[in-house]
Coordinates of C-alpha atoms and ligand atoms in Angstrom, one line a residue:
X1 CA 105.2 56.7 117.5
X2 CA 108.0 57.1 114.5
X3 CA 111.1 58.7 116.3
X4 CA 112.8 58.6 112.9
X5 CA 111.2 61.9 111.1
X6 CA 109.0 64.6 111.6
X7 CA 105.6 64.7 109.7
X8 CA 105.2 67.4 107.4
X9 CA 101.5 68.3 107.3
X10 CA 100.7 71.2 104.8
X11 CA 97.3 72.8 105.6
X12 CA 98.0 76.0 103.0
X13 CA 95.2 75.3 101.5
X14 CA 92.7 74.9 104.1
X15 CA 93.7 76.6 107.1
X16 CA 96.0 79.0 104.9
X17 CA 93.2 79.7 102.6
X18 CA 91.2 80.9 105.5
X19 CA 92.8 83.8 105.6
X20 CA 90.7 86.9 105.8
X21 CA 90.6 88.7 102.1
X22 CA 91.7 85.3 100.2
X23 CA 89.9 82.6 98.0
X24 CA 91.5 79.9 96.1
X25 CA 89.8 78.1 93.0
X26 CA 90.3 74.9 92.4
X27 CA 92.7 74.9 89.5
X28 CA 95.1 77.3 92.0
X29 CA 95.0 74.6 94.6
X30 CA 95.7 72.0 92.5
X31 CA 98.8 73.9 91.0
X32 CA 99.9 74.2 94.8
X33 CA 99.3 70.9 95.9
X34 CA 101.4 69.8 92.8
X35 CA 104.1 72.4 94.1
X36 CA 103.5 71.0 97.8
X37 CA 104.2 67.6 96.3
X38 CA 107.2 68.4 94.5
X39 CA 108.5 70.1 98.2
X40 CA 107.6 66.5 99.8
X41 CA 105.4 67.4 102.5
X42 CA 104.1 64.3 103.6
X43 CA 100.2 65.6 104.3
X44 CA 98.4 67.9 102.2
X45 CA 95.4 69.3 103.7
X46 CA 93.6 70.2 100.7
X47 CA 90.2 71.6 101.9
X48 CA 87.5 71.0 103.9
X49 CA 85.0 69.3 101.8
X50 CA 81.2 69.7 103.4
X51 CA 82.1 73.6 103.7
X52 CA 81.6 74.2 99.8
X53 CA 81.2 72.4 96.5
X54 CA 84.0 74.2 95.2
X55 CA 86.1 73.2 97.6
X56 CA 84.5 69.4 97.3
X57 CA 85.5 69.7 93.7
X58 CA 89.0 71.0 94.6
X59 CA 89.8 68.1 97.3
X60 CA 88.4 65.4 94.7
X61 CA 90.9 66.8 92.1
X62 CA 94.0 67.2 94.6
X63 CA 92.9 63.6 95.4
X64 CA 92.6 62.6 91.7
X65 CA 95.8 64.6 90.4
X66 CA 98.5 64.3 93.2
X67 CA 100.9 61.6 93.6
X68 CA 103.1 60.9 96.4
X69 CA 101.9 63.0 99.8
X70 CA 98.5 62.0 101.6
X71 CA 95.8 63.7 100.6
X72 CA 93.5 65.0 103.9
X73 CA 90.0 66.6 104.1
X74 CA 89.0 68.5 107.3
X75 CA 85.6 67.3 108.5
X76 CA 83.6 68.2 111.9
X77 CA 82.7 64.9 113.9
X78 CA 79.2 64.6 112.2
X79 CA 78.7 61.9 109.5
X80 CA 77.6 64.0 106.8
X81 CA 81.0 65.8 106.8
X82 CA 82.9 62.9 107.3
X83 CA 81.2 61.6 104.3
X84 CA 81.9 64.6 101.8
X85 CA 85.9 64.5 103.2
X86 CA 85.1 60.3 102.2
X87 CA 83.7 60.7 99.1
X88 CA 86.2 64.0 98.0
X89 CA 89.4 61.6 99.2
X90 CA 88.0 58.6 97.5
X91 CA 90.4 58.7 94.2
X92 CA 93.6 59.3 96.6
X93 CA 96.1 56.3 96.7
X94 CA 96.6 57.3 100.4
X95 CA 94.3 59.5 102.1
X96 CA 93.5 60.8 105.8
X97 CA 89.8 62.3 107.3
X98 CA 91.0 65.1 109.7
X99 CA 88.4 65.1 111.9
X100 CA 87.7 66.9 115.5
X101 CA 85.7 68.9 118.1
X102 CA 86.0 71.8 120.2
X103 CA 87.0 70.6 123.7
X104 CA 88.2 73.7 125.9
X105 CA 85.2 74.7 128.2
X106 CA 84.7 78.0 126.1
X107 CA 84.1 75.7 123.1
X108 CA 82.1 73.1 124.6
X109 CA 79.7 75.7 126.4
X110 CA 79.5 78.0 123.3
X111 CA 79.3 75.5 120.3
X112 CA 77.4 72.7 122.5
X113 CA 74.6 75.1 124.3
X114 CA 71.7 73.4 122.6
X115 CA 70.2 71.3 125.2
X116 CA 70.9 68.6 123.1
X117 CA 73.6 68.2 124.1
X118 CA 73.3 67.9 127.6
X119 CA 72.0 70.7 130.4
X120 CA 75.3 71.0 132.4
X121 CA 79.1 72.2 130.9
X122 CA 80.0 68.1 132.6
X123 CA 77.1 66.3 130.3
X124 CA 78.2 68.5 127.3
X125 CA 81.9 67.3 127.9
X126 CA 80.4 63.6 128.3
X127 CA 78.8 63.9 125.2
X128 CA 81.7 65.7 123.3
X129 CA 84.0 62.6 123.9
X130 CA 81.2 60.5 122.4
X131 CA 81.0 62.2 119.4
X132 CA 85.0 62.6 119.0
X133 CA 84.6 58.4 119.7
X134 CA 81.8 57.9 117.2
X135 CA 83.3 60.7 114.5
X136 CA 86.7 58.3 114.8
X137 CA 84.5 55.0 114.2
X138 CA 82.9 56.4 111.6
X139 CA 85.5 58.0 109.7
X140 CA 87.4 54.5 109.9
X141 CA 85.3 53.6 107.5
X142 CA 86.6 55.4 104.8
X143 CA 90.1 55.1 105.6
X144 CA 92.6 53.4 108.2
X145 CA 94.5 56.8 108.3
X146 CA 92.0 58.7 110.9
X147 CA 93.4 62.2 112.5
X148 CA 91.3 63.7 115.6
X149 CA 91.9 66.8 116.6
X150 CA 91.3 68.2 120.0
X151 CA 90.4 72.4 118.8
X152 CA 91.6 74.8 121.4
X153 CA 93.6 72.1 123.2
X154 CA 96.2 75.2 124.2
X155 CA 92.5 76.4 126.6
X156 CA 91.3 73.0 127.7
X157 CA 91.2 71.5 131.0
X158 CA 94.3 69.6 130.8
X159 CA 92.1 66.3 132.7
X160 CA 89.5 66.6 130.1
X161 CA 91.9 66.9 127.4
X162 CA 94.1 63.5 128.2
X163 CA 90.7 61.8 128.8
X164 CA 89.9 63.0 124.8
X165 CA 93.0 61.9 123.6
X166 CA 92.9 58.5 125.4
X167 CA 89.1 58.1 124.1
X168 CA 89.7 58.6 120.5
X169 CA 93.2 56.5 120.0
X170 CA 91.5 53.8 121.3
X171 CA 88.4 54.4 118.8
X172 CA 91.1 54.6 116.0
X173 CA 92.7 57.6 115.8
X174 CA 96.1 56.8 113.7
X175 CA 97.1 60.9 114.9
X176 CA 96.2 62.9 117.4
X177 CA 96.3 66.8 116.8
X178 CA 96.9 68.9 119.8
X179 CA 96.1 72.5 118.4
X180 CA 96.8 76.0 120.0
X181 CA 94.0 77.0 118.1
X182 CA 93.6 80.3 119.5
X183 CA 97.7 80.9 119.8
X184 CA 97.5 81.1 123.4
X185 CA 100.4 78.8 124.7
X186 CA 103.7 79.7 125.3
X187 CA 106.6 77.4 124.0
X188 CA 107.5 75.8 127.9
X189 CA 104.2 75.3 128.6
X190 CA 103.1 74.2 125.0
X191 CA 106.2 71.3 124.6
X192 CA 105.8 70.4 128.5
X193 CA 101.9 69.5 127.4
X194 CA 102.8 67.3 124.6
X195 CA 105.6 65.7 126.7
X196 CA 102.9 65.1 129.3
X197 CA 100.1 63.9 127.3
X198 CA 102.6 61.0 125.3
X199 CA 104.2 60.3 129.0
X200 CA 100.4 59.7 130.7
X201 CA 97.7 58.8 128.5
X202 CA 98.2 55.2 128.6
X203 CA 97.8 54.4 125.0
X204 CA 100.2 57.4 123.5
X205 CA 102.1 55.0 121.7
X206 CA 99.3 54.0 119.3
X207 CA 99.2 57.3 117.5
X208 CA 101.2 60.2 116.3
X209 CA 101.3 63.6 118.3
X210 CA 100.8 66.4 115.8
X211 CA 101.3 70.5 117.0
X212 CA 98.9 73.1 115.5
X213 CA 99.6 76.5 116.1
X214 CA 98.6 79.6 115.6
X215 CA 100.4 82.6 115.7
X216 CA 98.3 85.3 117.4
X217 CA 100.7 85.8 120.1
X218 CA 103.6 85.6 117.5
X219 CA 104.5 82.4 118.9
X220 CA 103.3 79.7 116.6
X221 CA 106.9 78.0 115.3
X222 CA 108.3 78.2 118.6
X223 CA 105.4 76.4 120.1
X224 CA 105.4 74.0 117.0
X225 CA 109.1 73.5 118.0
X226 CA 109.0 73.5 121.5
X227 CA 106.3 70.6 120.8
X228 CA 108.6 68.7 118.4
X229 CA 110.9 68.7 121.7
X230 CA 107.7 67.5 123.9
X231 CA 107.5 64.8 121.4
X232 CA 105.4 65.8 119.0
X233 CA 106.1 63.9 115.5
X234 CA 104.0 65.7 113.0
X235 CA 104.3 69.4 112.6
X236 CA 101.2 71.5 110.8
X237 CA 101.7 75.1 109.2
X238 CA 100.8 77.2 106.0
X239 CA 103.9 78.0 103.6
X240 CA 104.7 82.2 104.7
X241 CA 102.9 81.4 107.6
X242 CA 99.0 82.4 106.4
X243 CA 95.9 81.4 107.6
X244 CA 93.2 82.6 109.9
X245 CA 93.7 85.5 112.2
X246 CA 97.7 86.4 112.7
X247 CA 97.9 83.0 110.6
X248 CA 99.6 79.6 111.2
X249 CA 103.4 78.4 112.1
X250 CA 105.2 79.0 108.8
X251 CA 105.7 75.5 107.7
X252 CA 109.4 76.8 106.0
X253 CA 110.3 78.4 109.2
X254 CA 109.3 74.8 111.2
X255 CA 111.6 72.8 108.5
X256 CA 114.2 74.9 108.6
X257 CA 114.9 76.0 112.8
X258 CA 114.5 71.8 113.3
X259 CA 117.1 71.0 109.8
X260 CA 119.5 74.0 110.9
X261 CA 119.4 72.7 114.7
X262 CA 119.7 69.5 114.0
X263 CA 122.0 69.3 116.8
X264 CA 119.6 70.3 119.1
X265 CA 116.1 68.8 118.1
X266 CA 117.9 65.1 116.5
X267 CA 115.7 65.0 114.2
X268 CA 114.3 66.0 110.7
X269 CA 112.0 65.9 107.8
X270 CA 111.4 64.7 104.2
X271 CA 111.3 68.3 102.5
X272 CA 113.2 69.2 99.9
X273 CA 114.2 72.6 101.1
X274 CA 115.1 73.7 98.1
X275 CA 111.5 74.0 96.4
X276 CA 110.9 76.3 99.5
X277 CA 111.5 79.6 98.2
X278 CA 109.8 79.1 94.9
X279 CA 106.7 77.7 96.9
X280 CA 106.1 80.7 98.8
X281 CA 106.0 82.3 96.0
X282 CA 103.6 80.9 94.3
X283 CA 101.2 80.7 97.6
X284 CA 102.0 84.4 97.7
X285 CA 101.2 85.3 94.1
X286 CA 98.1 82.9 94.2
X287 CA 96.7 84.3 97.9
X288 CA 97.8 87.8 97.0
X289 CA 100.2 88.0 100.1
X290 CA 103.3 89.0 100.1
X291 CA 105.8 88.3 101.5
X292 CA 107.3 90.3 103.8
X293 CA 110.9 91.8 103.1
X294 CA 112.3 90.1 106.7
X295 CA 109.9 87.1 106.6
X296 CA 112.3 84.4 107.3
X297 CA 113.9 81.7 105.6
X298 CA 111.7 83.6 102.3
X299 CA 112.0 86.8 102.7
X300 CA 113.9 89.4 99.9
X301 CA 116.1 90.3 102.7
X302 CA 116.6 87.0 104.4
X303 CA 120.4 86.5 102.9
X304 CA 120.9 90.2 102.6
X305 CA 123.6 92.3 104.2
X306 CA 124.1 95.8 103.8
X307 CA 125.5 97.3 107.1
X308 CA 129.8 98.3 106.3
X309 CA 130.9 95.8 109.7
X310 CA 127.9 93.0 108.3
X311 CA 129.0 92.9 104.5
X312 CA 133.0 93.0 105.7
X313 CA 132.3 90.0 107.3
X314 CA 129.9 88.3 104.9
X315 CA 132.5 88.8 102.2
X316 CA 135.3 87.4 104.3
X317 CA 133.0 84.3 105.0
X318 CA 129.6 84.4 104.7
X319 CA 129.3 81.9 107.5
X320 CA 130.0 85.2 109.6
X321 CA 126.4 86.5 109.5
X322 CA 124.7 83.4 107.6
X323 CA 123.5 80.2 109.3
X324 CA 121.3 78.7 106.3
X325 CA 123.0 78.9 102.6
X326 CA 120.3 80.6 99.9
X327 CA 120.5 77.7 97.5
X328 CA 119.7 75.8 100.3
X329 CA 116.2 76.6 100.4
X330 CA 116.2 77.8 96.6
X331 CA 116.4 81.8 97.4
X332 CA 118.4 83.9 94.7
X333 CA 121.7 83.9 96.1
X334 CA 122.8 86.2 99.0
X335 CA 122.7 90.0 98.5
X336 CA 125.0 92.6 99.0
X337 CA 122.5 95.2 99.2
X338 CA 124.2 98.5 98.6
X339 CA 123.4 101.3 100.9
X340 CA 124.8 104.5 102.8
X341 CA 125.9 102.3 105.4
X342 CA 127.6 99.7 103.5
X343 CA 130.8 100.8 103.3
X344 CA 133.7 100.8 100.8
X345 CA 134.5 96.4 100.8
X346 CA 130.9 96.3 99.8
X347 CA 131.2 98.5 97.1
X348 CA 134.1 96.9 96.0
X349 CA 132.7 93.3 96.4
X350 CA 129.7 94.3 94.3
X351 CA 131.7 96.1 91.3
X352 CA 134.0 93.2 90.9
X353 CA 131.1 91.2 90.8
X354 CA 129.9 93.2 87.9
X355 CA 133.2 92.8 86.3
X356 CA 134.6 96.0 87.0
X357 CA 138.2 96.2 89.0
X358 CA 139.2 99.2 89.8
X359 CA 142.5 100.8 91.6
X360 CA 142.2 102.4 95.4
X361 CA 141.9 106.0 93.9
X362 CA 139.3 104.9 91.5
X363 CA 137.6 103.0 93.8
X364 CA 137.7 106.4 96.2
X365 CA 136.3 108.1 93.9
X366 CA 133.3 105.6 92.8
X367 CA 133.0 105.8 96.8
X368 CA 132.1 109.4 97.0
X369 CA 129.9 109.5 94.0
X370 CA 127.9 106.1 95.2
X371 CA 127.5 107.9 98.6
X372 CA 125.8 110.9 96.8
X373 CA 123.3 108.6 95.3
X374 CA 123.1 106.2 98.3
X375 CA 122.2 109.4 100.6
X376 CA 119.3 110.2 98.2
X377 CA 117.6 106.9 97.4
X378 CA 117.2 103.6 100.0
X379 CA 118.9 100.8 98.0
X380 CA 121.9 101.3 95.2
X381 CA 121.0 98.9 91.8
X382 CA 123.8 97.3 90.1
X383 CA 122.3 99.4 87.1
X384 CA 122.7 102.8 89.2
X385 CA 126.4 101.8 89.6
X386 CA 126.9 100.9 86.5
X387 CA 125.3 104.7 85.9
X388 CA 127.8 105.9 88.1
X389 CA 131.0 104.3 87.1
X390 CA 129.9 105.3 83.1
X391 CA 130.2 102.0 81.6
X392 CA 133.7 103.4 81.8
X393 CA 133.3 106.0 78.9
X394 CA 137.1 108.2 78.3
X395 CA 135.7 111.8 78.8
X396 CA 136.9 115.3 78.3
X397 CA 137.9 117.3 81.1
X398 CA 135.1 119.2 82.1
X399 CA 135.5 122.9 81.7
X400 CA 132.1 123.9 82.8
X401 CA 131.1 122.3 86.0
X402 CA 127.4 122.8 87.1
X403 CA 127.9 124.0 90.9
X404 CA 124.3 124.8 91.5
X405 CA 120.6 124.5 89.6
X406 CA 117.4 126.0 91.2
X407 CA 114.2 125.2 89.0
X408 CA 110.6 126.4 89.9
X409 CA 107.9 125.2 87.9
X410 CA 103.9 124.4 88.6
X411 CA 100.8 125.1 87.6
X412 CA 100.5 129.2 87.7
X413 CA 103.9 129.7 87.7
X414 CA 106.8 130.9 84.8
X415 CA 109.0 127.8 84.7
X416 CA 112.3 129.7 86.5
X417 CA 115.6 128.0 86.4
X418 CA 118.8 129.6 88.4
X419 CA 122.3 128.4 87.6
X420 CA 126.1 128.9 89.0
X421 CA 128.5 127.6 86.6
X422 CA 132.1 126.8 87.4
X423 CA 134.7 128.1 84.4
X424 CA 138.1 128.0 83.8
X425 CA 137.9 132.1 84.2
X426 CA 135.5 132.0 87.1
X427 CA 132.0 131.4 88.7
X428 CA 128.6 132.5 86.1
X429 CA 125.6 132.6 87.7
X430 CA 122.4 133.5 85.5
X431 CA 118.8 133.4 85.8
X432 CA 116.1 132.5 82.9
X433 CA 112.8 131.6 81.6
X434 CA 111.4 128.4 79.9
X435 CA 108.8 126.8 78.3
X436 CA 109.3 123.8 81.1
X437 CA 112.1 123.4 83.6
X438 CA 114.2 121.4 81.9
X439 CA 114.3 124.4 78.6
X440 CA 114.4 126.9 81.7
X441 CA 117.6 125.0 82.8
X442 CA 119.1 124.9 79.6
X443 CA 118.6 128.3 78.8
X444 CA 120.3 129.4 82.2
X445 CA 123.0 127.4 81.1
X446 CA 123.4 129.0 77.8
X447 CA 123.0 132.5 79.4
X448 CA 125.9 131.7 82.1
X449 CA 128.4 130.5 79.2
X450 CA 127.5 132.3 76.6
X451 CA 127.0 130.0 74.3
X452 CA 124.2 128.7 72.5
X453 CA 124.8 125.5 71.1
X454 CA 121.2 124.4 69.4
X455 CA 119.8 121.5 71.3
X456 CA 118.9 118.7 68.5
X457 CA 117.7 115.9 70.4
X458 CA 116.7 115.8 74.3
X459 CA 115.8 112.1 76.0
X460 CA 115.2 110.6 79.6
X461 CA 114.5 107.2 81.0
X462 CA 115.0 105.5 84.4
X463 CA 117.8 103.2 84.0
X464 CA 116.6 102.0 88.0
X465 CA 113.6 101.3 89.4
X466 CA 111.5 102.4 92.1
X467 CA 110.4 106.0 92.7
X468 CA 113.5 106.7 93.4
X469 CA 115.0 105.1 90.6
X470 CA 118.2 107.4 88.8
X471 CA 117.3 109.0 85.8
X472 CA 119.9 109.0 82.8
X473 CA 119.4 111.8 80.1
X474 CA 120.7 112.2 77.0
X475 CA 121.2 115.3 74.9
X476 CA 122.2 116.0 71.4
X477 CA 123.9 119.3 70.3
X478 CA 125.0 120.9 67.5
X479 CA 127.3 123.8 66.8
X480 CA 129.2 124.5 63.4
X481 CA 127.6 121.8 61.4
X482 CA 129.0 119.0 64.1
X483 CA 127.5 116.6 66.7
X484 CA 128.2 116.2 70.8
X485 CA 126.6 113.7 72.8
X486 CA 126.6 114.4 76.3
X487 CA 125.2 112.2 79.1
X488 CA 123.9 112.9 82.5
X489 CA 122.5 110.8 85.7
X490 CA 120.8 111.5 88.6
X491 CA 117.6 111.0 90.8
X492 CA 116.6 114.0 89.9
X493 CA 115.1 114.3 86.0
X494 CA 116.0 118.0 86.1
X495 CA 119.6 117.4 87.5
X496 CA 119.8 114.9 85.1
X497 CA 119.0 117.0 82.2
X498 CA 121.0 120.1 83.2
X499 CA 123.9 117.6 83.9
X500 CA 123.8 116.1 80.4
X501 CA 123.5 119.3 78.8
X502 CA 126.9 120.3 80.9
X503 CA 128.8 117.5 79.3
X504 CA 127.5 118.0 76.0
X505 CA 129.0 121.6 76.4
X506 CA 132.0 120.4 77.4
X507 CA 132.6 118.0 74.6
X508 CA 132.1 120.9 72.3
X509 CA 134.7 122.8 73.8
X510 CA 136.7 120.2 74.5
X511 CA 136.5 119.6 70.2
X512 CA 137.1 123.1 69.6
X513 CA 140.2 123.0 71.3
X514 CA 141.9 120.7 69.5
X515 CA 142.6 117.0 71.4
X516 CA 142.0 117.1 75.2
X517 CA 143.5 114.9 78.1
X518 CA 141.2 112.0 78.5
X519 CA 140.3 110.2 81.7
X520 CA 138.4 107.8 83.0
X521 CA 134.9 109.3 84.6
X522 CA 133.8 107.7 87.7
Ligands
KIV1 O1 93.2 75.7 114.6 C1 92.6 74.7 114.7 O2 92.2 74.2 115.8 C2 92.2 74.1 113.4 C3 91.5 72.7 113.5 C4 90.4 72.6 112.7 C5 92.5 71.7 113.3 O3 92.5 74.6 112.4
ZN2 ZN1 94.0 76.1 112.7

């Protein structure tokens, strides 16, 4: 047994790929096991070859294409799948026939009830070791690298099981795969089994211990772990953690808890962490999964803060709240993710980082602007900041102030709009008609200032994404043969528009007035 490193075994593309809802063509499984390679697993599983000729073809190519991991076909312990994993694997420099049987008493009584097979649950189990036996033999025939697994190990009959194990190492078996097929274990129990098995079946030392869990239970990487502990030296999972059912131990969460506890489990792999992210990825794209927000080691949010006391920390060290660095496993770089809770060293953090410094007061005042947004929308985008803070545009004072805009519009009704205005000689409040609620708006507008300035050129467009992304409007007016531009954001198109039209307005006064006092807007 190597006490030096942990076998990576990938089975993405066989175990992963049977996931309910997914398919894989050939050409995507090559591209993954090329990405797979490039991560340096040491075992690709790349299909199961008797179970399609698609997937014969796909395992031939992997086999033909792939340098530098093993190449492994799955195969039931009957010859004629052992041969199509043979003859698939045959163009691999090194290559492996997985091969196995059911052998917890469910299994044995369910899948072995033919006659056949024996009349009582003890001949079935007599003749289930010779087949795992003969299926080892036989499969040595193709290769010298011959793994056996032992399906529902985490259900057998733990007598039964060490009998199995002991029965196929000595027909050949190079590793020995002790799977939790149905996720059943728990992590004591699961590493105290493997610990067990390599400490009493006499000939443990010939063969490899390998953990495969699943994670219907949620428990898959601990029990993966807890068997690293036990002993195990060759750890199977899916990259993001897919496969059948609730899926497989993620293979980047395995790598990661035993490279970032090194301390504790002494031990560690061959990947190259940093292809990580941009494999599950492409697994994700290609399997049209996902990946969750606060999947780990993966996931968008994994190196994200956003809570004030969180991101104060983060900024003074990110150690703080960070026990893996992002470029560590190739994610984009941790994320101060800007929301109503994230306080005002966030903010700050985040605008210097877009080049902007700005004093205390300034900084106040961004606050209360950012927390208007960040109360209406989830997340605050650098672009909706840089919305916020203007790009730093020098604007007129504003004389008219929009204090509150009501718009009604539908089908059936009169497009309504309802307006207070602030003034330098009081509060105007007027009511009016439109074509649409934006004209409604704007004709409100001109009815509480008396005014009418002709509207030459009206925009919108989403300067954020998302549906509630900040809309940025731009009007063009025109009064006494000149031009004023005025500018208006908000998540709401309306507010946006009305807004706009406000500064517009007041650049126009602002111009009639002769030259204005200029500030910064924020
Ligand atoms: O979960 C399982 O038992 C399997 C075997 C075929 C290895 O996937
Ligand atoms: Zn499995």
């Amino acid at each position: 047994m190597s006490g030096e490193k942990v076998v990576v075994f990938d089975t993405t593309l066989r175990d992963g790929e049977q996931a309910a809802g997914t398919h894989l063509g050939a050409r995507a499984k090559l591209e993954i096991a090329q990405q797979l390679a490039r991560l340096g697993v040491d075992v690709i599983e790349a299909g199961f070859p008797i179970s399609s000729p698609e997937d014969f073809e796909a395992v031939k190519l992997i086999a033909t294409q792939v340098q530098g991991p093993t190449i492994c076909g799955l195969s039931r312990a009957v010859p004629q799948d052992i041969d199509a994993a043979g003859q698939a694997l045959a163009p691999a420099k090194r290559r492996r026939i997985h091969t196995g049987l059911g052998i917890s008493d469910i299994h044995i009584a369910s899948k072995f009830a033919d006659e056949k097979y024996g009349r009582t649950l003890e001949e079935k189990k007599r003749r289930a070791v010779e087949m795992g036996i003969e299926a080892v033999r036989y499969a040595r025939k193709h290769t010298d690298d011959v793994e056996f697994y032992c399906e529902d190990s985490g259900r057998a009959d733990k007598g039964y099981l060490f009998e199995v194990v002991e029965a196929v190492i000595d027909a050949g078996a190079t590793t020995v795969n002790i799977p939790d097929t149905t996720g059943y274990s728990v992590p004591e129990q699961f590493g105290a089994l493997i610990a067990e098995l390599i400490a009493k079946v006499p000939n443990s030392r010939k063969a490899i211990f390998s953990v495969h869990c699943h994670d219907d239970l949620g428990m898959s990487v601990a029990n993966t772990l807890a068997g690293v502990r036990g002993g195990a030296r060759q750890v199977e999972g899916t990259i993001n953690g897919v496969g059948e059912r609730a899926g497989n131990a993620s293979l980047e969460e395995v790598v990661m808890a035993i490279r970032t506890r090194k301390d504790y489990f002494g031990i560690d792999t061959a990947i190259n962490a940093k292809e990580l992210y941009r494999t599950s990825r492409m697994v994700a794209e290609a399997l049209g999964m996902p990946v969750p927000a606060n999947k780990a080691v993966v996931g968008a949010n994994a190196f994200a803060h956003s809570s004030g006391i969180h991101v104060d920390g983060f900024i003074k060290n990110p150690l703080t709240y960070e026990i893996m660095r992002p470029e560590d496993v190739g994610s984009p770089k941790s994320a101060v993710i800007l929301t109503a809770r994230t306080g005002r060293a966030g903010l700050r953090h985040r605008l210097q980082e877009l080049g902007y410094t700005l004093s205390k007061e300034e900084i106040d005042q961004v606050y209360q602007r950012f927390l208007q947004i960040a109360d209406r929308k989830k997340e605050v985008f650098d672009e909706d900041l840089t919305a916020i803070i203007g790009g730093g545009i020098r604007v007129v004072e504003q004389v008219y102030v929009l204090e509150y805009l009501h718009v009604t519009s539908g089908t059936g009704t009169l497009p309504t709009a309802s307006v207070k205005m602030r003034a330098q000689d009081g509060t105007k409040i007027a009511v009016a008609l439109g074509d649409g609620p934006v004209d409604a708006a704007y004709e409100a507008i001109r009815q509480a200032i008396g005014m009418t300035p002709k509207l030459e050129e009206y925009s919108i467009r989403a300067v954020t994404s998302g549906k509630d992304a900040l809309g940025e409007a731009t009007v063009r007016i025109r009064e006494n043969g000149r031009t004023f531009i005025g500018r208006g954001v908000s998540t709401d198109i309306i507010e946006a528009s009305a807004k706009a039209y406000v500064d517009a307005i007041n650049r126009m006064v602002a111009a009639q007035a002769g030259p204005a006092e200029l500030r910064i807007e924020l």
